[in-house]
Amino acid sequence: MSRNNRRMWPVWLVLMATVTFAALPLPDWLQPVRPPLAAMAVIYWSMMWPQRFGLGSAWFVGLFLDILQGALLGQHAIALAAVAYLTLKFHLQIRIFPLWQLTVTVFSLLAINSLILLLIDGYAGNPLGGLARWSQVLTGAILWPLVMGLMDRLRESLKSQDRTIL
Amino acid sequence: MALNTPDSDPSAFRGTSPGLRLILFIILSLTLMVFDYQNQHLKNVRRFLEWSVYPLQVAVNAPAALGRWASESLSTRADLIEDNETMRHKILIQSGHLQRMAALEAENVRLRALLESTAKVGERVLIAEIMSVDMNPFRHQIIVNKGSKDGAFEGQALIDAQGVVGQITRDQIVKSEAILITDADHAVPVEIVRNQLRTIAMGTGDRDHLSLPFLPRNGDVRRGDLLVTSGLGGTFPAGYPVAMVDEVLDISGEPFLTVTATPTAALNRVREVLLLWPGDEAPPEIATNTDQAENEMADGDQP
């Protein structure tokens, strides 16, 4: 177990980097197109390495996002856990999709993520953000092939060490 | 965990079934959210958690801080001399103003004593730097690098050289979260300098505008009126400039005027703010943010 855990650290490093990206200062005009990289990374790893990356990991990534963004504790956590659940549930089907179909699926998963966040914001009486929320989802989907390519490289390099990775 | 498990193996989901795990996580998140929403129970947990991400925020802030440091240390001698000169002039002019201020203050105290009302006490300030860290994109939140260690407290007012910037919403150990006066959930009790008409300035979610939704149609407000804090509600000390009225629209059929104002503080560009301690000592009891807003709303409804 500990032997395997050692190999998880590059994945966690990437996840932390994507979470940090949410706090990176961007000029105001770039805010609406900031891709939800953390959610995309959660989708990728729960699809590609379901043995090691599950609901719990997604939940912790979400909690970390909540702390960093000053959101309600559990807001991003619940959304990412739900997204990870859907991805895990269908990971065998999704994985063999051609790229465009996969991108569409990721778009819907990111939309579900945003929808859950929106519902909680609405219920808590926070500002709803209007269209900016949805343009972020769109940017995420547009950047998916690129992000997936980069993550694939990392996975390839981990694959030689761990046979549970596909 | 067997290394050879094919990925179709249901043991991929260790132990409990994924549906059950999802339900457990949902219950856990909902509990956390409910407790966090009430803002009291999780305060210390949250303080600790936020403190633990501080290194990450410092890392994110680092490039911007480095840039500022570089531009400061690489500035030329001529630039520095010029800066120095303008600052000296500024000090001269401002100390000129302050000379009269001392006399006026003394007079004010005397007059207040005549009216048998308490004299306004001085305020202690501390300079804090805003960290270049993005928070929730739909709110106007900032992080300042002073926390409860420096005496910052929840509800403390932040100002800059031109006016009110916002207030602290969560004091953490080494830093604090604050919201700007333009946040859509924020309200400042203000009065018009010209005629002491009191009202509420609400944030709009747009960094250049505040709105004054509670002025009746016969309210005496004009373009160019300066709004200062009225001191009602207790969060903001009285007399600090907040905004300048830009537009007054009297739409027939509406019970209230539509008034927009521009914040006097440079909310987009400000890098350093002042934390205020009214009356020289941090009061131990400060109403929570939401209570405050409700009180302010109630005040505003009775013009």
Coordinates of C-alpha atoms in Angstrom, one line a residue:
Chain A
M1 CA 0.0 0.0 0.0
S2 CA 2.7 2.4 1.0
R3 CA 4.6 1.4 -2.1
N4 CA 1.7 2.5 -4.2
N5 CA 1.0 5.6 -2.3
R6 CA 4.4 6.9 -3.2
R7 CA 3.3 6.9 -6.8
M8 CA 0.3 9.0 -6.1
W9 CA 2.3 12.1 -5.2
P10 CA 2.6 13.4 -8.8
V11 CA -1.1 13.2 -9.1
W12 CA -1.7 15.1 -5.9
L13 CA 0.9 17.6 -6.9
V14 CA -1.1 18.3 -10.1
L15 CA -4.3 18.5 -8.2
M16 CA -2.9 21.0 -5.8
A17 CA -1.6 23.0 -8.7
T18 CA -5.1 23.1 -10.3
V19 CA -6.6 24.1 -7.0
T20 CA -4.0 26.9 -6.6
F21 CA -4.9 28.0 -10.1
A22 CA -8.3 29.1 -8.8
A23 CA -6.5 31.6 -6.5
L24 CA -4.1 32.9 -9.2
P25 CA -4.8 36.6 -9.7
L26 CA -6.2 37.3 -13.2
P27 CA -7.2 40.6 -14.6
D28 CA -10.9 41.3 -14.5
W29 CA -11.5 40.7 -18.2
L30 CA -10.0 37.2 -17.9
Q31 CA -12.2 36.2 -14.9
P32 CA -15.1 34.9 -17.0
V33 CA -12.9 32.5 -19.0
R34 CA -10.9 31.1 -16.1
P35 CA -11.2 27.3 -16.7
P36 CA -12.3 25.2 -13.7
L37 CA -9.1 23.2 -13.8
A38 CA -9.6 21.5 -10.4
A39 CA -12.9 20.0 -11.5
M40 CA -11.4 18.9 -14.8
A41 CA -8.5 17.2 -13.0
V42 CA -11.0 15.5 -10.7
I43 CA -12.9 14.2 -13.7
Y44 CA -9.7 13.0 -15.5
W45 CA -8.3 11.1 -12.5
S46 CA -11.5 9.5 -11.5
M47 CA -12.1 8.4 -15.1
M48 CA -8.5 7.1 -15.6
W49 CA -7.5 5.8 -12.3
P50 CA -10.7 4.8 -10.4
Q51 CA -8.8 2.3 -8.2
R52 CA -6.9 5.0 -6.5
F53 CA -8.8 8.2 -7.0
G54 CA -12.4 8.2 -5.7
L55 CA -15.1 10.2 -4.1
G56 CA -13.1 10.9 -1.0
S57 CA -10.2 12.4 -2.9
A58 CA -12.6 14.5 -4.9
W59 CA -14.3 15.6 -1.7
F60 CA -10.9 16.7 -0.2
V61 CA -10.0 18.6 -3.4
G62 CA -13.3 20.4 -3.1
L63 CA -12.9 21.2 0.5
F64 CA -9.5 22.7 -0.3
L65 CA -11.1 24.9 -3.0
D66 CA -13.7 26.0 -0.4
I67 CA -11.0 27.1 2.0
L68 CA -9.0 28.9 -0.6
Q69 CA -12.0 30.7 -2.1
G70 CA -13.6 31.6 1.2
A71 CA -16.8 29.8 0.1
L72 CA -19.1 27.8 2.4
L73 CA -17.2 24.8 3.7
G74 CA -18.5 21.9 1.7
Q75 CA -19.8 23.8 -1.3
H76 CA -17.2 22.7 -3.8
A77 CA -16.7 19.5 -1.9
I78 CA -20.3 18.3 -2.4
A79 CA -20.2 19.4 -6.1
L80 CA -16.9 17.6 -6.9
A81 CA -18.0 14.5 -5.0
A82 CA -21.1 14.3 -7.1
V83 CA -19.1 14.9 -10.3
A84 CA -16.6 12.2 -9.3
Y85 CA -19.5 9.8 -8.5
L86 CA -21.0 10.3 -12.0
T87 CA -17.6 9.9 -13.6
L88 CA -16.8 6.7 -11.7
K89 CA -20.3 5.3 -12.5
F90 CA -19.8 5.7 -16.2
H91 CA -16.0 5.7 -16.5
L92 CA -15.9 2.5 -18.6
Q93 CA -18.2 4.0 -21.2
I94 CA -16.7 7.5 -21.1
R95 CA -13.2 6.3 -21.5
I96 CA -13.7 4.7 -24.9
F97 CA -15.5 7.8 -26.3
P98 CA -13.9 9.6 -29.2
L99 CA -12.4 12.9 -28.2
W100 CA -15.3 15.1 -29.3
Q101 CA -17.8 12.9 -27.4
L102 CA -15.6 12.9 -24.4
T103 CA -15.4 16.7 -24.5
V104 CA -19.2 17.0 -24.7
T105 CA -19.4 14.6 -21.6
V106 CA -16.9 16.7 -19.7
F107 CA -18.9 19.8 -20.6
S108 CA -22.0 18.3 -19.1
L109 CA -20.1 17.2 -16.0
L110 CA -18.7 20.7 -15.5
A111 CA -22.1 22.1 -16.0
I112 CA -23.5 19.8 -13.3
N113 CA -20.6 21.0 -11.1
S114 CA -21.6 24.6 -11.7
L115 CA -25.2 24.0 -11.3
I116 CA -24.7 22.5 -7.8
L117 CA -22.5 25.5 -6.9
L118 CA -25.2 27.8 -8.2
L119 CA -27.9 26.1 -6.2
I120 CA -25.9 26.4 -3.0
D121 CA -25.1 30.0 -3.7
G122 CA -28.7 30.7 -4.4
Y123 CA -29.8 29.0 -1.2
A124 CA -27.2 30.8 0.9
G125 CA -28.1 34.1 -0.6
N126 CA -24.8 34.8 -2.3
P127 CA -24.4 36.7 -5.6
L128 CA -25.1 34.4 -8.5
G129 CA -22.5 35.7 -10.9
G130 CA -24.7 35.6 -14.0
L131 CA -23.2 34.4 -17.3
A132 CA -19.6 34.3 -16.1
R133 CA -20.3 31.0 -14.3
W134 CA -21.3 29.4 -17.6
S135 CA -18.6 30.9 -19.7
Q136 CA -16.1 29.2 -17.4
V137 CA -17.7 25.9 -18.1
L138 CA -17.4 26.5 -21.8
T139 CA -13.7 27.5 -21.5
G140 CA -13.2 24.3 -19.5
A141 CA -14.7 22.2 -22.2
I142 CA -12.7 24.0 -24.9
L143 CA -9.5 23.4 -23.1
W144 CA -10.3 19.8 -22.2
P145 CA -8.4 18.2 -25.1
L146 CA -5.3 20.2 -24.1
V147 CA -5.6 19.4 -20.4
M148 CA -6.3 15.8 -21.2
G149 CA -3.2 15.6 -23.4
L150 CA -1.0 17.0 -20.6
M151 CA -2.5 14.7 -17.9
D152 CA -2.1 11.7 -20.3
R153 CA 1.6 12.4 -20.4
L154 CA 1.8 12.2 -16.6
R155 CA -0.3 9.0 -16.7
E156 CA 2.0 7.4 -19.2
S157 CA 5.0 8.1 -17.1
L158 CA 3.3 6.7 -14.0
K159 CA 2.0 3.7 -16.0
S160 CA 5.4 2.0 -16.2
Q161 CA 5.5 1.9 -12.4
D162 CA 2.0 0.9 -11.5
R163 CA -0.1 -1.7 -13.4
T164 CA -3.4 -0.6 -12.0
I165 CA -3.3 2.4 -14.3
L166 CA -4.7 1.9 -17.7
Chain B
M1 CA -5.0 -4.0 -3.0
A2 CA -4.0 -6.4 -5.7
L3 CA -1.9 -4.8 -8.4
N4 CA -3.4 -6.9 -11.1
T5 CA -7.0 -5.9 -10.6
P6 CA -8.7 -5.3 -13.9
D7 CA -10.3 -1.9 -13.8
S8 CA -13.8 -3.4 -14.5
D9 CA -13.5 -5.1 -11.1
P10 CA -16.1 -3.8 -8.7
S11 CA -13.5 -3.8 -6.0
A12 CA -12.3 -0.6 -7.6
F13 CA -14.7 1.0 -5.1
R14 CA -13.1 -0.2 -1.9
G15 CA -15.5 -1.3 0.8
T16 CA -18.9 0.4 0.7
S17 CA -20.8 0.9 -2.5
P18 CA -20.2 4.2 -4.4
G19 CA -23.8 5.2 -4.0
L20 CA -23.6 4.9 -0.2
R21 CA -20.3 6.7 -0.1
L22 CA -21.8 9.5 -2.2
I23 CA -24.7 9.8 0.3
L24 CA -22.3 9.8 3.2
F25 CA -20.2 12.6 1.6
I26 CA -23.4 14.6 0.8
I27 CA -24.5 14.4 4.4
L28 CA -21.1 15.4 5.6
S29 CA -20.9 18.4 3.2
L30 CA -24.5 19.5 4.1
T31 CA -23.7 19.3 7.8
L32 CA -20.5 21.4 7.2
M33 CA -22.3 23.9 5.1
V34 CA -25.2 24.4 7.6
F35 CA -22.7 24.9 10.5
D36 CA -20.5 27.1 8.5
Y37 CA -23.5 29.2 7.3
Q38 CA -24.4 29.9 10.9
N39 CA -21.0 31.4 11.2
Q40 CA -20.3 30.5 14.8
H41 CA -19.7 26.8 15.3
L42 CA -17.0 26.3 12.8
K43 CA -15.2 29.6 13.3
N44 CA -12.1 28.2 15.0
V45 CA -11.9 25.1 12.7
R46 CA -12.1 27.5 9.8
R47 CA -9.5 29.8 11.2
F48 CA -7.1 26.8 11.5
L49 CA -7.9 25.6 7.9
E50 CA -7.4 29.0 6.4
W51 CA -4.2 29.4 8.3
S52 CA -3.0 26.1 6.8
V53 CA -3.5 27.4 3.2
Y54 CA -1.6 30.6 4.0
P55 CA 1.7 29.3 2.5
L56 CA -0.1 28.6 -0.8
Q57 CA -1.5 32.1 -0.8
V58 CA 1.9 33.5 -0.2
A59 CA 3.2 31.5 -3.1
V60 CA 0.4 32.8 -5.4
N61 CA 1.1 36.3 -4.1
A62 CA 4.9 35.9 -4.7
P63 CA 5.1 36.9 -8.4
A64 CA 3.2 40.1 -7.8
A65 CA 5.1 40.9 -4.7
L66 CA 8.4 40.2 -6.5
G67 CA 7.3 42.5 -9.4
R68 CA 6.5 45.3 -7.0
W69 CA 9.8 44.8 -5.2
A70 CA 11.7 44.8 -8.5
S71 CA 10.1 47.9 -9.8
E72 CA 10.9 49.6 -6.4
S73 CA 14.5 48.5 -6.2
L74 CA 15.3 49.1 -9.9
S75 CA 13.8 52.6 -10.0
T76 CA 16.4 55.2 -10.9
R77 CA 17.9 57.9 -8.8
A78 CA 16.1 60.6 -10.7
D79 CA 12.8 58.8 -10.2
L80 CA 13.4 58.6 -6.5
I81 CA 14.4 62.2 -6.2
E82 CA 11.3 63.2 -8.0
D83 CA 9.1 61.0 -5.8
N84 CA 10.7 62.4 -2.8
E85 CA 10.1 65.9 -3.9
T86 CA 6.4 65.4 -4.6
M87 CA 6.0 63.6 -1.3
R88 CA 7.7 66.5 0.6
H89 CA 5.3 68.9 -1.1
K90 CA 2.4 66.8 -0.2
I91 CA 3.4 66.6 3.4
L92 CA 3.9 70.4 3.5
I93 CA 0.4 71.0 2.1
Q94 CA -1.2 68.4 4.4
S95 CA 0.5 69.7 7.5
G96 CA -0.7 73.1 6.5
H97 CA -4.3 71.7 6.5
L98 CA -3.6 69.9 9.8
Q99 CA -2.6 73.0 11.6
R100 CA -6.1 74.3 11.1
M101 CA -7.5 70.9 11.9
A102 CA -6.0 71.0 15.4
A103 CA -7.8 74.2 16.1
L104 CA -11.0 73.0 14.6
E105 CA -10.9 69.8 16.6
A106 CA -10.4 71.7 19.8
E107 CA -13.3 73.9 18.9
N108 CA -15.4 70.9 18.0
V109 CA -14.7 69.3 21.4
R110 CA -15.7 72.6 23.1
L111 CA -18.9 72.9 21.2
R112 CA -19.8 69.3 21.8
A113 CA -19.2 69.9 25.5
L114 CA -21.6 72.8 25.3
L115 CA -24.2 70.6 23.7
E116 CA -23.4 67.9 26.3
S117 CA -22.7 65.2 23.8
T118 CA -19.6 63.1 23.9
A119 CA -16.6 64.2 22.0
K120 CA -15.4 62.2 19.0
V121 CA -12.4 60.2 20.0
G122 CA -9.3 59.6 17.9
E123 CA -8.8 56.4 15.9
R124 CA -5.8 54.1 15.8
V125 CA -4.8 52.8 12.4
L126 CA -2.5 50.1 11.0
I127 CA -1.3 49.7 7.4
A128 CA -2.1 46.4 5.8
E129 CA -1.2 45.1 2.4
I130 CA -3.7 43.5 0.0
M131 CA -2.4 40.1 -1.2
S132 CA -2.7 39.4 -4.9
V133 CA -4.9 36.3 -4.4
D134 CA -8.2 35.8 -6.2
M135 CA -11.1 34.7 -4.1
N136 CA -14.7 33.7 -5.2
P137 CA -15.0 35.4 -8.6
F138 CA -18.6 36.5 -8.0
R139 CA -17.9 38.4 -4.8
H140 CA -15.6 41.3 -4.1
Q141 CA -13.4 39.7 -1.5
I142 CA -9.8 40.5 -0.7
I143 CA -7.2 39.1 1.6
V144 CA -5.1 41.5 3.7
N145 CA -1.9 40.5 5.4
K146 CA -2.9 41.4 9.0
G147 CA -4.8 39.1 11.2
S148 CA -6.0 38.5 14.8
K149 CA -2.3 38.4 15.8
D150 CA -2.1 42.1 14.8
G151 CA -5.4 42.8 16.6
A152 CA -7.7 42.8 13.5
F153 CA -11.3 41.8 14.3
E154 CA -14.4 40.8 12.4
G155 CA -16.4 43.9 11.3
Q156 CA -13.3 46.1 11.3
A157 CA -13.4 49.0 8.8
L158 CA -10.8 49.3 6.1
I159 CA -10.1 52.6 4.4
D160 CA -7.5 53.9 1.9
A161 CA -6.3 57.4 1.3
Q162 CA -9.5 58.5 -0.5
G163 CA -12.3 56.7 1.4
V164 CA -13.8 53.6 2.8
V165 CA -12.7 50.3 1.2
G166 CA -14.7 47.6 3.1
Q167 CA -14.8 45.6 6.2
I168 CA -13.2 42.5 7.6
T169 CA -15.4 39.4 7.4
R170 CA -13.1 36.8 8.9
D171 CA -10.1 37.5 10.9
Q172 CA -7.6 34.8 10.7
I173 CA -4.3 34.4 12.5
V174 CA -1.9 36.0 10.1
K175 CA -4.3 37.4 7.5
S176 CA -7.9 38.4 7.2
E177 CA -10.6 38.1 4.6
A178 CA -12.5 41.3 3.8
I179 CA -15.3 42.4 1.5
L180 CA -15.3 45.6 -0.4
I181 CA -18.2 48.1 -0.2
T182 CA -19.1 47.2 -3.8
D183 CA -19.9 43.6 -3.0
A184 CA -23.5 42.8 -3.8
D185 CA -24.1 41.8 -0.2
H186 CA -22.6 44.8 1.4
A187 CA -24.3 48.0 2.7
V188 CA -22.8 51.1 4.3
P189 CA -24.8 53.6 6.4
V190 CA -24.0 57.0 4.8
E191 CA -25.1 60.6 5.0
I192 CA -24.9 63.4 2.4
V193 CA -22.4 66.0 3.5
R194 CA -24.4 68.8 2.1
N195 CA -27.6 68.3 4.2
Q196 CA -27.0 65.3 6.5
L197 CA -29.6 63.2 4.8
R198 CA -29.0 59.7 6.0
T199 CA -29.4 56.6 3.8
I200 CA -27.8 53.3 2.9
A201 CA -25.2 52.7 0.1
M202 CA -25.5 49.2 -1.2
G203 CA -22.9 47.4 -3.3
T204 CA -23.9 46.4 -6.8
G205 CA -21.3 43.8 -7.7
D206 CA -19.7 46.3 -10.0
R207 CA -16.5 47.8 -8.7
D208 CA -17.3 51.3 -10.0
H209 CA -20.8 51.7 -8.6
L210 CA -22.8 51.8 -5.4
S211 CA -26.5 52.2 -5.3
L212 CA -28.7 54.2 -2.9
P213 CA -32.0 52.4 -3.2
F214 CA -33.8 54.0 -0.2
L215 CA -34.1 57.6 -1.1
P216 CA -37.7 58.8 -1.5
R217 CA -38.6 60.8 -4.6
N218 CA -38.7 64.1 -2.7
G219 CA -35.2 63.3 -1.2
D220 CA -32.7 66.2 -1.7
V221 CA -29.9 64.5 -3.5
R222 CA -27.9 65.9 -6.5
R223 CA -25.2 64.8 -8.8
G224 CA -21.8 65.5 -7.2
D225 CA -23.0 65.1 -3.6
L226 CA -20.4 63.6 -1.3
L227 CA -21.5 60.7 0.8
V228 CA -19.7 60.0 4.1
T229 CA -20.2 57.3 6.7
S230 CA -22.8 58.2 9.2
G231 CA -21.5 56.1 12.0
L232 CA -24.9 54.3 12.4
G233 CA -24.6 50.6 12.8
G234 CA -21.3 50.9 14.6
T235 CA -19.1 49.2 12.0
F236 CA -17.8 52.3 10.2
P237 CA -16.7 55.3 12.3
A238 CA -18.5 58.5 11.2
G239 CA -17.1 61.0 8.7
Y240 CA -15.1 59.0 6.2
P241 CA -15.9 59.6 2.6
V242 CA -17.6 56.7 0.8
A243 CA -18.8 57.8 -2.6
M244 CA -19.7 60.6 -4.9
V245 CA -23.2 60.6 -6.4
D246 CA -23.1 60.4 -10.2
E247 CA -26.6 60.0 -11.3
V248 CA -30.1 60.7 -9.9
L249 CA -33.0 59.3 -11.9
D250 CA -36.5 60.1 -11.0
I251 CA -38.6 57.4 -12.7
S252 CA -42.3 58.2 -12.5
G253 CA -44.2 55.4 -10.8
E254 CA -41.3 54.3 -8.7
P255 CA -41.6 55.0 -5.0
F256 CA -37.8 55.6 -4.7
L257 CA -35.2 57.5 -6.6
T258 CA -32.7 55.5 -8.6
V259 CA -29.3 56.9 -7.4
T260 CA -25.9 55.6 -8.3
A261 CA -22.6 56.7 -6.8
T262 CA -18.9 56.1 -7.5
P263 CA -16.8 55.0 -4.6
T264 CA -14.1 57.5 -3.7
A265 CA -11.6 54.8 -2.7
A266 CA -9.6 53.4 -5.6
L267 CA -11.0 49.9 -5.2
N268 CA -9.5 48.6 -8.4
R269 CA -6.0 49.9 -7.8
V270 CA -5.6 50.0 -4.1
R271 CA -2.6 47.9 -2.8
E272 CA -2.5 49.1 0.8
V273 CA -5.3 49.8 3.2
L274 CA -5.6 51.1 6.7
L275 CA -7.3 49.1 9.4
L276 CA -9.2 51.3 11.8
W277 CA -9.6 50.9 15.5
P278 CA -12.3 53.4 16.5
G279 CA -11.8 55.0 19.9
D280 CA -8.3 53.8 20.3
E281 CA -9.3 50.4 21.6
A282 CA -10.7 47.4 19.8
P283 CA -14.2 46.9 21.2
P284 CA -14.7 43.3 22.3
E285 CA -18.3 42.9 21.1
I286 CA -19.0 43.6 17.4
A287 CA -22.3 42.5 15.8
T288 CA -21.9 39.8 13.1
N289 CA -21.9 40.9 9.5
T290 CA -25.4 39.7 8.8
D291 CA -27.0 41.3 11.8
Q292 CA -25.3 44.5 10.9
A293 CA -26.7 44.4 7.4
E294 CA -30.2 43.8 8.6
N295 CA -29.9 46.7 11.1
E296 CA -28.7 48.9 8.4
M297 CA -31.6 47.9 6.1
A298 CA -34.0 48.6 8.9
D299 CA -32.5 52.1 9.3
G300 CA -32.7 52.8 5.7
D301 CA -36.4 52.0 5.3
Q302 CA -37.3 55.0 7.5
P303 CA -36.1 58.0 5.7

